[in-house]
Coordinates of C-alpha atoms in Angstrom, one line a residue:
M989 CA 50.3 14.8 -13.4
S990 CA 53.8 16.3 -13.3
T991 CA 54.7 18.9 -15.9
L992 CA 57.6 18.5 -18.2
S993 CA 59.6 21.0 -16.2
D994 CA 59.0 19.2 -13.0
L995 CA 60.1 15.9 -14.4
V996 CA 63.2 17.3 -16.1
H997 CA 64.3 19.4 -13.1
A998 CA 63.7 16.4 -10.8
Q999 CA 66.6 14.7 -12.5
G1000 CA 68.9 17.7 -12.3
L1001 CA 70.9 16.7 -15.4
L1002 CA 69.8 19.4 -17.8
T1003 CA 70.1 23.2 -17.9
D1004 CA 67.3 25.7 -18.2
A1005 CA 68.2 26.1 -21.9
D1006 CA 67.8 22.3 -22.4
V1007 CA 64.4 22.5 -20.7
E1008 CA 63.3 25.3 -23.0
W1009 CA 64.4 23.3 -26.0
L1010 CA 62.4 20.3 -24.9
H1011 CA 59.4 22.5 -24.2
R1012 CA 59.5 23.8 -27.8
L1013 CA 59.8 20.3 -29.2
A1014 CA 57.0 19.0 -27.0
G1015 CA 54.9 21.8 -28.3
D1016 CA 55.2 20.2 -31.8
G1017 CA 54.7 16.7 -30.5
Q1018 CA 51.2 16.6 -31.9
L1019 CA 52.4 17.7 -35.3
L1020 CA 55.0 15.0 -35.4
A1021 CA 52.5 12.4 -34.2
D1022 CA 50.0 13.4 -36.8
L1023 CA 52.5 13.4 -39.6
A1024 CA 54.0 10.0 -38.7
S1025 CA 50.6 8.5 -37.6
A1026 CA 52.4 7.2 -34.5
D1027 CA 52.8 7.8 -30.8
M1028 CA 55.6 10.2 -29.9
V1029 CA 57.4 10.0 -26.6
I1030 CA 60.3 12.2 -25.3
W1031 CA 62.8 10.5 -23.0
I1032 CA 65.5 12.1 -20.8
K1033 CA 68.4 10.4 -19.0
T1034 CA 68.0 10.0 -15.3
S1035 CA 70.6 10.1 -12.6
D1036 CA 70.8 6.3 -12.4
G1037 CA 71.5 6.0 -16.1
S1038 CA 68.0 5.0 -17.2
F1039 CA 65.5 7.0 -19.2
V1040 CA 62.2 8.5 -18.1
A1041 CA 59.3 9.7 -20.4
V1042 CA 58.5 13.4 -20.0
T1043 CA 56.0 13.9 -22.8
H1044 CA 53.6 11.6 -24.8
S1045 CA 51.7 12.7 -27.9
R1046 CA 49.1 10.5 -29.6
P1047 CA 48.2 10.7 -33.3
S1048 CA 44.8 12.2 -34.1
G1049 CA 44.3 10.3 -37.3
A1050 CA 45.4 6.8 -36.3
A1051 CA 45.0 4.4 -33.5
T1052 CA 47.2 4.9 -30.4
L1053 CA 49.3 2.1 -29.0
F1054 CA 49.1 3.2 -25.4
Y1055 CA 45.9 3.4 -23.4
R1056 CA 47.7 5.2 -20.6
D1057 CA 50.3 8.0 -20.8
L1058 CA 53.9 6.9 -20.5
V1059 CA 54.8 10.2 -18.8
G1060 CA 56.8 9.6 -15.7
E1061 CA 57.5 5.9 -16.5
K1062 CA 61.0 4.6 -17.1
V1063 CA 61.9 3.2 -20.5
R1064 CA 60.7 -0.4 -20.9
P1065 CA 63.3 -3.2 -21.4
Q1066 CA 62.4 -3.8 -25.0
W1067 CA 63.2 -0.2 -25.9
R1068 CA 66.2 0.5 -23.6
T1069 CA 69.0 -0.6 -25.9
Q1070 CA 67.6 1.3 -28.8
V1071 CA 67.1 4.5 -26.8
Q1072 CA 70.5 4.2 -25.2
S1073 CA 72.2 3.7 -28.6
A1074 CA 70.5 6.8 -30.1
F1075 CA 71.5 8.9 -27.1
E1076 CA 75.1 7.7 -27.2
T1077 CA 75.7 7.7 -31.0
G1078 CA 73.6 10.8 -31.9
G1079 CA 72.1 8.9 -34.8
I1080 CA 68.6 7.6 -35.6
V1081 CA 68.1 4.0 -34.6
D1082 CA 65.3 1.9 -36.1
S1083 CA 64.1 -1.4 -34.7
S1084 CA 65.5 -4.3 -36.8
S1085 CA 62.3 -6.3 -36.4
P1086 CA 58.7 -5.6 -35.3
D1087 CA 58.4 -5.0 -31.6
W1088 CA 55.4 -6.6 -29.9
F1089 CA 53.4 -4.5 -27.5
E1090 CA 50.4 -6.2 -25.9
E1091 CA 50.1 -8.6 -28.8
T1092 CA 50.3 -5.7 -31.3
P1093 CA 53.2 -5.5 -33.8
T1094 CA 54.9 -2.1 -33.7
R1095 CA 57.9 -0.4 -35.3
V1096 CA 60.0 1.8 -33.1
R1097 CA 62.3 4.6 -34.2
A1098 CA 64.6 6.3 -31.7
V1099 CA 65.6 9.9 -32.7
P1100 CA 68.3 11.7 -30.6
I1101 CA 67.4 15.2 -29.6
L1102 CA 70.4 17.5 -30.3
R1103 CA 70.5 21.0 -28.8
R1104 CA 72.8 23.5 -30.5
E1105 CA 73.8 27.0 -29.6
G1106 CA 75.1 29.1 -32.5
T1107 CA 77.8 27.3 -34.4
D1108 CA 78.7 24.7 -31.7
E1109 CA 78.3 21.1 -32.4
G1110 CA 75.7 20.7 -29.7
R1111 CA 74.9 17.8 -27.4
V1112 CA 72.2 15.2 -27.1
I1113 CA 69.7 16.1 -24.3
G1114 CA 67.1 13.4 -24.9
V1115 CA 65.6 10.9 -27.2
L1116 CA 62.3 11.0 -29.2
T1117 CA 60.7 7.6 -30.0
R1118 CA 58.1 7.0 -32.6
H1119 CA 55.9 4.0 -32.0
T1120 CA 54.0 2.9 -35.2
N1121 CA 51.1 0.5 -34.9
L1122 CA 51.7 -2.1 -37.7
G1123 CA 48.4 -3.8 -36.9
E1124 CA 46.6 -0.8 -38.5
V1125 CA 48.9 -0.5 -41.6
R1126 CA 47.1 -0.4 -44.9
T1127 CA 48.3 0.6 -48.3
P1128 CA 49.4 4.2 -47.7
S1129 CA 47.7 7.0 -49.6
R1130 CA 49.7 9.7 -51.4
Q1131 CA 48.8 12.0 -48.6
Q1132 CA 50.2 9.6 -46.0
I1133 CA 53.4 9.1 -48.0
S1134 CA 53.9 12.9 -48.1
F1135 CA 53.1 13.2 -44.4
D1136 CA 55.6 10.5 -43.6
E1137 CA 58.3 12.2 -45.7
C1138 CA 57.7 15.4 -43.9
A1139 CA 58.0 13.6 -40.6
N1140 CA 61.3 12.0 -41.6
D1141 CA 62.6 15.4 -42.7
L1142 CA 61.7 16.8 -39.2
F1143 CA 63.3 13.8 -37.5
E1144 CA 66.6 14.5 -39.4
M1145 CA 66.4 18.1 -38.3
I1146 CA 65.9 17.1 -34.7
T1147 CA 69.0 14.9 -35.0
S1148 CA 71.1 17.8 -36.4
G1149 CA 69.8 20.4 -33.9
E1150 CA 67.8 22.4 -36.5
F1151 CA 64.3 21.7 -35.0
P1152 CA 62.7 23.2 -33.1
D1153 CA 63.7 26.7 -34.1
L1154 CA 63.8 28.9 -31.1
S1155 CA 63.3 32.0 -33.3
A1156 CA 59.8 30.8 -34.2
P1157 CA 57.0 32.7 -32.4
T1158 CA 55.4 30.9 -29.4
A1159 CA 51.8 31.0 -28.0
P1160 CA 50.0 31.0 -31.4
R1161 CA 46.6 32.5 -31.7
R1162 CA 43.5 30.4 -31.1
G1163 CA 42.9 28.1 -34.2
A1164 CA 46.6 27.4 -34.9
P1165 CA 46.7 25.0 -38.0
R1166 CA 47.4 21.3 -37.6
A1167 CA 48.5 18.8 -40.1
S1168 CA 45.0 17.4 -40.6
D1169 CA 43.6 20.9 -41.3
G1170 CA 45.7 21.3 -44.4
L1171 CA 49.4 20.8 -45.4
I1172 CA 51.3 22.2 -48.3
R1173 CA 54.9 20.9 -49.2
L1174 CA 57.1 23.4 -51.0
D1175 CA 60.4 22.9 -52.7
V1176 CA 63.4 25.2 -52.3
D1177 CA 62.0 27.6 -54.9
G1178 CA 58.6 27.9 -53.2
I1179 CA 56.8 25.7 -55.7
T1180 CA 54.1 23.5 -54.3
T1181 CA 55.0 19.8 -54.6
F1182 CA 52.0 18.5 -52.6
A1183 CA 48.8 20.0 -51.2
S1184 CA 46.4 18.0 -49.1
P1185 CA 42.7 18.1 -49.9
N1186 CA 41.9 20.2 -46.9
A1187 CA 44.6 22.7 -47.9
L1188 CA 43.3 22.9 -51.4
S1189 CA 39.8 23.4 -50.1
A1190 CA 40.9 26.3 -47.9
F1191 CA 42.4 28.1 -51.0
N1192 CA 39.4 27.3 -53.1
R1193 CA 37.2 29.1 -50.6
M1194 CA 39.4 32.1 -51.0
G1195 CA 38.8 32.1 -54.8
F1196 CA 41.6 29.9 -56.2
D1197 CA 39.9 27.5 -58.6
D1198 CA 42.9 25.6 -59.9
E1199 CA 45.4 23.0 -58.6
L1200 CA 48.0 24.2 -56.1
E1201 CA 50.6 21.6 -57.1
G1202 CA 53.1 23.0 -59.5
E1203 CA 52.2 26.6 -58.6
S1204 CA 54.3 29.1 -56.7
L1205 CA 52.4 29.6 -53.4
A1206 CA 53.7 33.2 -53.2
E1207 CA 52.2 34.0 -56.6
V1208 CA 48.9 32.3 -55.8
T1209 CA 48.7 34.3 -52.6
T1210 CA 49.4 37.5 -54.5
R1211 CA 46.6 36.8 -56.9
L1212 CA 44.1 36.1 -54.1
V1213 CA 44.7 39.0 -51.8
P1214 CA 43.1 42.2 -53.0
P1215 CA 45.6 45.0 -53.7
S1216 CA 43.6 47.4 -51.5
R1217 CA 43.8 45.1 -48.5
Q1218 CA 46.6 45.7 -45.9
V1219 CA 48.7 42.6 -45.7
D1220 CA 50.7 41.3 -42.7
E1221 CA 54.4 41.9 -43.4
S1222 CA 55.2 38.3 -42.4
L1223 CA 52.9 36.8 -45.2
P1224 CA 55.6 36.8 -47.9
V1225 CA 58.2 34.9 -45.8
V1226 CA 55.5 32.4 -44.7
V1227 CA 54.2 31.5 -48.2
T1228 CA 57.7 31.2 -49.5
G1229 CA 58.7 29.0 -46.5
R1230 CA 61.8 31.0 -45.7
A1231 CA 61.0 31.7 -42.0
P1232 CA 59.4 29.7 -39.2
W1233 CA 56.5 32.2 -38.8
R1234 CA 52.7 32.3 -38.5
T1235 CA 50.3 34.7 -40.1
D1236 CA 46.7 35.1 -41.4
M1237 CA 45.6 35.8 -45.0
E1238 CA 42.1 37.0 -46.0
A1239 CA 40.3 37.0 -49.3
R1240 CA 36.6 37.0 -50.2
G1241 CA 35.6 37.0 -46.6
V1242 CA 37.6 33.9 -45.8
T1243 CA 40.5 33.9 -43.3
V1244 CA 43.1 31.2 -43.5
S1245 CA 45.8 30.8 -40.8
L1246 CA 49.2 29.8 -42.1
R1247 CA 52.3 28.4 -40.4
A1248 CA 55.6 27.8 -42.2
I1249 CA 58.2 25.3 -41.1
P1250 CA 61.4 25.6 -43.2
L1251 CA 63.0 22.2 -43.9
K1252 CA 66.8 22.0 -43.8
D1253 CA 69.5 19.5 -44.4
H1254 CA 72.5 20.4 -42.2
G1255 CA 72.0 24.1 -42.7
T1256 CA 70.9 24.0 -46.3
R1257 CA 67.3 24.9 -47.0
I1258 CA 65.6 22.1 -49.0
G1259 CA 62.0 23.3 -48.9
A1260 CA 59.2 23.9 -46.4
I1261 CA 56.0 22.7 -44.8
V1262 CA 53.1 25.2 -44.7
L1263 CA 50.2 24.3 -42.5
C1264 CA 46.9 26.0 -43.2
R1265 CA 43.5 26.2 -41.6
D1266 CA 40.3 28.0 -42.4
V1267 CA 39.7 30.1 -39.3
S1268 CA 37.0 32.4 -40.6
E1269 CA 34.5 31.5 -38.0
L1270 CA 37.1 31.8 -35.2
R1271 CA 38.3 35.2 -36.3
H1272 CA 34.7 36.3 -36.6
Q1273 CA 34.0 35.2 -33.1
E1274 CA 37.1 37.0 -31.9
Q1275 CA 36.0 40.2 -33.6
E1276 CA 32.6 39.9 -32.0
L1277 CA 34.2 39.5 -28.6
I1278 CA 36.4 42.5 -29.1
T1279 CA 33.3 44.6 -30.2
K1280 CA 31.4 43.3 -27.2
D1281 CA 34.2 44.1 -24.8
A1282 CA 34.5 47.6 -26.2
T1283 CA 30.7 48.1 -25.9
I1284 CA 30.8 46.8 -22.3
R1285 CA 33.6 49.2 -21.4
E1286 CA 31.8 52.1 -22.9
I1287 CA 28.6 51.2 -21.0
H1288 CA 30.6 51.1 -17.7
H1289 CA 32.2 54.4 -18.6
R1290 CA 28.8 56.0 -19.2
V1291 CA 27.3 54.5 -16.1
K1292 CA 30.2 55.9 -14.1
N1293 CA 29.6 59.3 -15.6
N1294 CA 25.9 59.2 -14.8
L1295 CA 26.5 58.1 -11.3
Q1296 CA 29.0 60.9 -10.7
T1297 CA 26.4 63.3 -12.1
V1298 CA 23.9 62.0 -9.6
A1299 CA 26.4 62.3 -6.8
S1300 CA 27.1 65.9 -7.8
L1301 CA 23.4 66.7 -7.7
L1302 CA 23.1 65.1 -4.3
R1303 CA 26.1 67.1 -3.1
I1304 CA 24.5 70.4 -4.3
Q1305 CA 21.2 69.6 -2.8
A1306 CA 22.9 68.7 0.5
R1307 CA 24.6 72.0 0.7
R1308 CA 21.4 73.9 0.0
T1309 CA 19.2 72.1 2.5
H1310 CA 18.6 73.7 5.9
S1311 CA 17.8 70.5 7.8
D1312 CA 20.7 68.7 9.4
E1313 CA 18.8 65.3 9.1
A1314 CA 18.1 65.9 5.4
R1315 CA 21.7 67.0 4.8
D1316 CA 23.1 63.8 6.4
A1317 CA 20.7 61.6 4.4
L1318 CA 21.7 63.3 1.1
T1319 CA 25.4 63.1 2.0
Q1320 CA 25.1 59.4 2.8
A1321 CA 23.3 58.8 -0.5
M1322 CA 26.0 60.7 -2.4
R1323 CA 28.7 58.6 -0.8
R1324 CA 26.9 55.4 -1.7
V1325 CA 26.5 56.4 -5.3
E1326 CA 30.1 57.4 -5.6
S1327 CA 31.3 54.1 -4.2
I1328 CA 29.3 52.3 -7.0
A1329 CA 30.8 54.7 -9.5
V1330 CA 34.3 53.7 -8.4
V1331 CA 33.6 50.0 -9.4
H1332 CA 32.3 51.0 -12.8
D1333 CA 35.2 53.3 -13.4
T1334 CA 37.6 50.4 -12.8
L1335 CA 35.6 48.1 -15.1
A1336 CA 35.7 50.7 -17.9
S1337 CA 39.5 50.6 -18.0
G1338 CA 39.9 46.8 -18.7
L1339 CA 38.7 44.0 -20.9
A1340 CA 37.9 41.4 -18.2
Q1341 CA 34.7 41.6 -16.2
T1342 CA 36.7 41.2 -13.1
V1343 CA 38.1 43.8 -10.7
D1344 CA 41.3 44.2 -8.8
F1345 CA 39.4 45.0 -5.6
D1346 CA 42.5 46.3 -3.8
E1347 CA 42.6 49.2 -6.3
V1348 CA 38.8 49.8 -5.8
F1349 CA 39.0 49.7 -2.0
D1350 CA 42.0 52.1 -2.0
R1351 CA 39.8 54.6 -3.8
V1352 CA 36.9 53.9 -1.5
L1353 CA 39.0 54.7 1.6
K1354 CA 40.0 58.1 0.1
L1355 CA 36.3 58.7 -0.6
V1356 CA 35.4 57.8 3.0
A1357 CA 38.2 60.0 4.4
E1358 CA 36.9 63.0 2.4
V1359 CA 33.2 62.6 3.2
A1360 CA 32.9 61.0 6.7
A1361 CA 35.3 62.9 8.8
A1362 CA 33.6 65.5 11.0
P1363 CA 35.4 68.8 12.0
N1364 CA 36.3 67.4 15.5
T1365 CA 37.2 63.9 14.3
R1366 CA 40.7 62.8 13.2
A1367 CA 40.6 59.3 11.8
R1368 CA 43.4 57.3 10.2
T1369 CA 42.8 54.2 8.1
Q1370 CA 45.2 51.3 8.1
L1371 CA 44.8 48.5 5.5
E1372 CA 46.4 45.0 6.0
G1373 CA 46.3 42.1 3.6
R1374 CA 44.8 41.8 0.1
F1375 CA 41.4 41.3 -1.4
G1376 CA 42.6 40.0 -4.8
V1377 CA 40.5 39.9 -8.0
L1378 CA 36.7 39.6 -7.7
P1379 CA 34.0 39.4 -10.4
S1380 CA 32.2 42.7 -11.0
E1381 CA 28.9 41.3 -9.7
Y1382 CA 30.6 40.8 -6.3
A1383 CA 32.8 44.0 -6.4
T1384 CA 29.8 46.4 -6.4
P1385 CA 27.9 45.1 -3.3
L1386 CA 31.2 44.5 -1.4
A1387 CA 32.4 48.1 -2.1
L1388 CA 29.1 49.6 -1.1
A1389 CA 28.9 47.4 2.1
L1390 CA 32.5 48.3 3.1
T1391 CA 31.9 52.0 2.4
E1392 CA 29.0 51.8 4.9
V1393 CA 31.0 49.9 7.5
V1394 CA 34.1 52.1 7.4
T1395 CA 32.0 55.3 7.3
N1396 CA 30.1 54.2 10.4
A1397 CA 33.4 53.4 12.1
V1398 CA 34.6 57.0 11.4
E1399 CA 31.3 58.9 12.0
H1400 CA 30.1 57.0 15.0
G1401 CA 32.9 55.0 16.5
L1402 CA 35.4 57.9 16.4
A1403 CA 33.0 60.8 16.6
G1404 CA 34.7 63.8 18.2
Q1405 CA 38.0 62.1 18.8
E1406 CA 41.2 60.8 17.2
G1407 CA 41.6 57.2 16.4
I1408 CA 42.4 54.4 13.9
V1409 CA 40.2 52.3 11.7
R1410 CA 42.0 49.1 10.8
I1411 CA 40.8 47.0 7.9
E1412 CA 42.3 43.6 7.5
A1413 CA 41.6 41.3 4.5
S1414 CA 42.5 37.7 4.2
R1415 CA 41.6 35.3 1.4
T1416 CA 41.8 31.5 1.0
S1417 CA 40.5 29.2 -1.7
E1418 CA 37.3 28.9 0.4
L1419 CA 36.7 32.2 2.2
L1420 CA 37.2 35.9 2.0
R1421 CA 37.3 37.4 5.5
V1422 CA 37.3 41.2 6.1
T1423 CA 37.6 42.7 9.6
V1424 CA 37.0 46.4 10.2
A1425 CA 38.0 47.5 13.7
D1426 CA 38.0 51.0 15.3
S1427 CA 39.4 52.3 18.5
G1428 CA 36.4 54.4 19.3
H1429 CA 33.4 54.5 21.6
G1430 CA 32.2 51.0 21.0
L1431 CA 28.6 49.7 20.7
P1432 CA 26.1 51.3 23.2
E1433 CA 25.2 48.5 25.6
G1434 CA 26.7 46.1 23.0
R1435 CA 23.7 46.6 20.6
V1436 CA 23.9 47.0 16.9
G1437 CA 22.2 49.9 15.3
Q1438 CA 19.0 49.5 13.3
G1439 CA 19.5 52.3 10.9
L1440 CA 19.3 52.3 7.1
G1441 CA 23.1 51.8 6.8
T1442 CA 23.0 48.6 8.9
Q1443 CA 20.1 47.3 6.9
I1444 CA 21.9 48.0 3.6
V1445 CA 25.0 46.2 4.8
R1446 CA 23.0 43.1 5.9
T1447 CA 21.2 43.0 2.6
L1448 CA 24.3 43.3 0.6
I1449 CA 26.5 40.8 2.5
Q1450 CA 23.9 38.2 3.4
G1451 CA 21.5 38.5 0.4
E1452 CA 23.7 39.3 -2.6
L1453 CA 27.0 37.7 -1.4
S1454 CA 25.6 34.8 0.6
G1455 CA 28.0 35.8 3.4
S1456 CA 27.8 36.6 7.1
I1457 CA 28.4 39.8 9.1
E1458 CA 29.0 40.1 12.8
W1459 CA 29.4 43.2 15.1
R1460 CA 31.6 42.8 18.2
G1461 CA 32.6 45.1 20.9
A1462 CA 31.4 46.9 24.0
E1463 CA 31.0 50.5 25.0
G1464 CA 34.3 52.2 25.5
E1465 CA 36.3 49.4 23.9
G1466 CA 35.8 50.0 20.2
T1467 CA 33.9 48.0 17.6
E1468 CA 34.9 45.2 15.4
V1469 CA 32.9 44.1 12.3
V1470 CA 33.7 40.7 10.7
I1471 CA 32.5 40.0 7.2
E1472 CA 32.9 36.5 5.7
I1473 CA 32.1 35.7 2.1
P1474 CA 32.3 32.1 0.8
M1475 CA 34.7 31.8 -2.1
R1476 CA 32.7 29.0 -3.8
W1477 CA 30.5 31.8 -5.2
I1478 CA 33.5 33.5 -6.7
S1479 CA 34.9 31.7 -9.8
V1480 CA 38.2 33.7 -10.3

């Protein structure tokens, strides 16, 4: 499905600032749909003079009229005159009689979307339509009447360019409150004129055992929050409804998320809507995740330290041994341990259990250059392409396998001579392909060695990564090692 930006830019009639305004309004489409108990559709004018739907929000507490989204569709004939009139006059246009949609009586309201900058008069950039299902209409409850009044106030603000408010924060934390979670209506003095049952329940759980209506929400909040607890500096402006902000308040182990939407009438503040939601469990889960992430990072850090200690012990032992074969074996073991430590060091510095493998491999190359080069060997490494981000369970075996392959290229392929080891990485949605090629001696009689290093590489690539590895080359022509790892195993 096309995004709002795609649909808007395809018409080429609106600016980037217009698109941002529509994005903000679309973000509150669900709120408007829930308050009005109706479908909400945003229309923009097309190059041929018609209108196309760019967003569609359905009410969560009432029956929707439309089985399929209207996004991407042109305005239907029965709504065209109404939408056109709202766009041209800049005023709200209500249908004069019930509109029938698939044998269901509906009421349609067309609200012009005005975008203003500073003190200018602004211009209409689209039309919001509300489609109410009259077939589901019953005697409205007090809550529904209050919700509908809030929706009408917001419609008027949309018409005057006062909603959405671009100064309001975007990207709310998980668990942002919705109308159905709890709604409080404040007057201009911050006195509660209506509180939904869910809103009252949320405050009851924090220790408030009276009625919210008739009370100053700021005073109620002051009584609930312990003096010793540090309070978010945005809480006062939220509970008074003076700024379009979001915050959390906590009392008696209960955390309630609050969002304030100031209500205005042509620049004059007339009250506010405060949405609230009990997010105690969500915040508890977030805290557990933070603690878990910190613990995992600390574990990676300690593992890295322990591995470096082991590598240091192997280095000391290698220097003290008198057997060349034993010294080589200890040096290779040290190198393998250090390559694993590099991965754990990278994981210890971030929250995600994924690794930027390009950073890891850059450090592996430095490690190989320090350890593998013999006195008479001058090897230069050349890296092309990018590995990208890999899960930690794949980063460790791949780092160890590439350490072995590159080290072999330096120690054996370029033994006693000067040359280049070229590493090329290419990645698609299906395959990670790594090629390690040297300009050295080549494979003796075209045969692959049977040493421990080769066995380790085969086990890591084929066994742990479900990939394949192939050695190519002939004596005197250099060696090329091709590693392929299926990306279906890597979910990042």
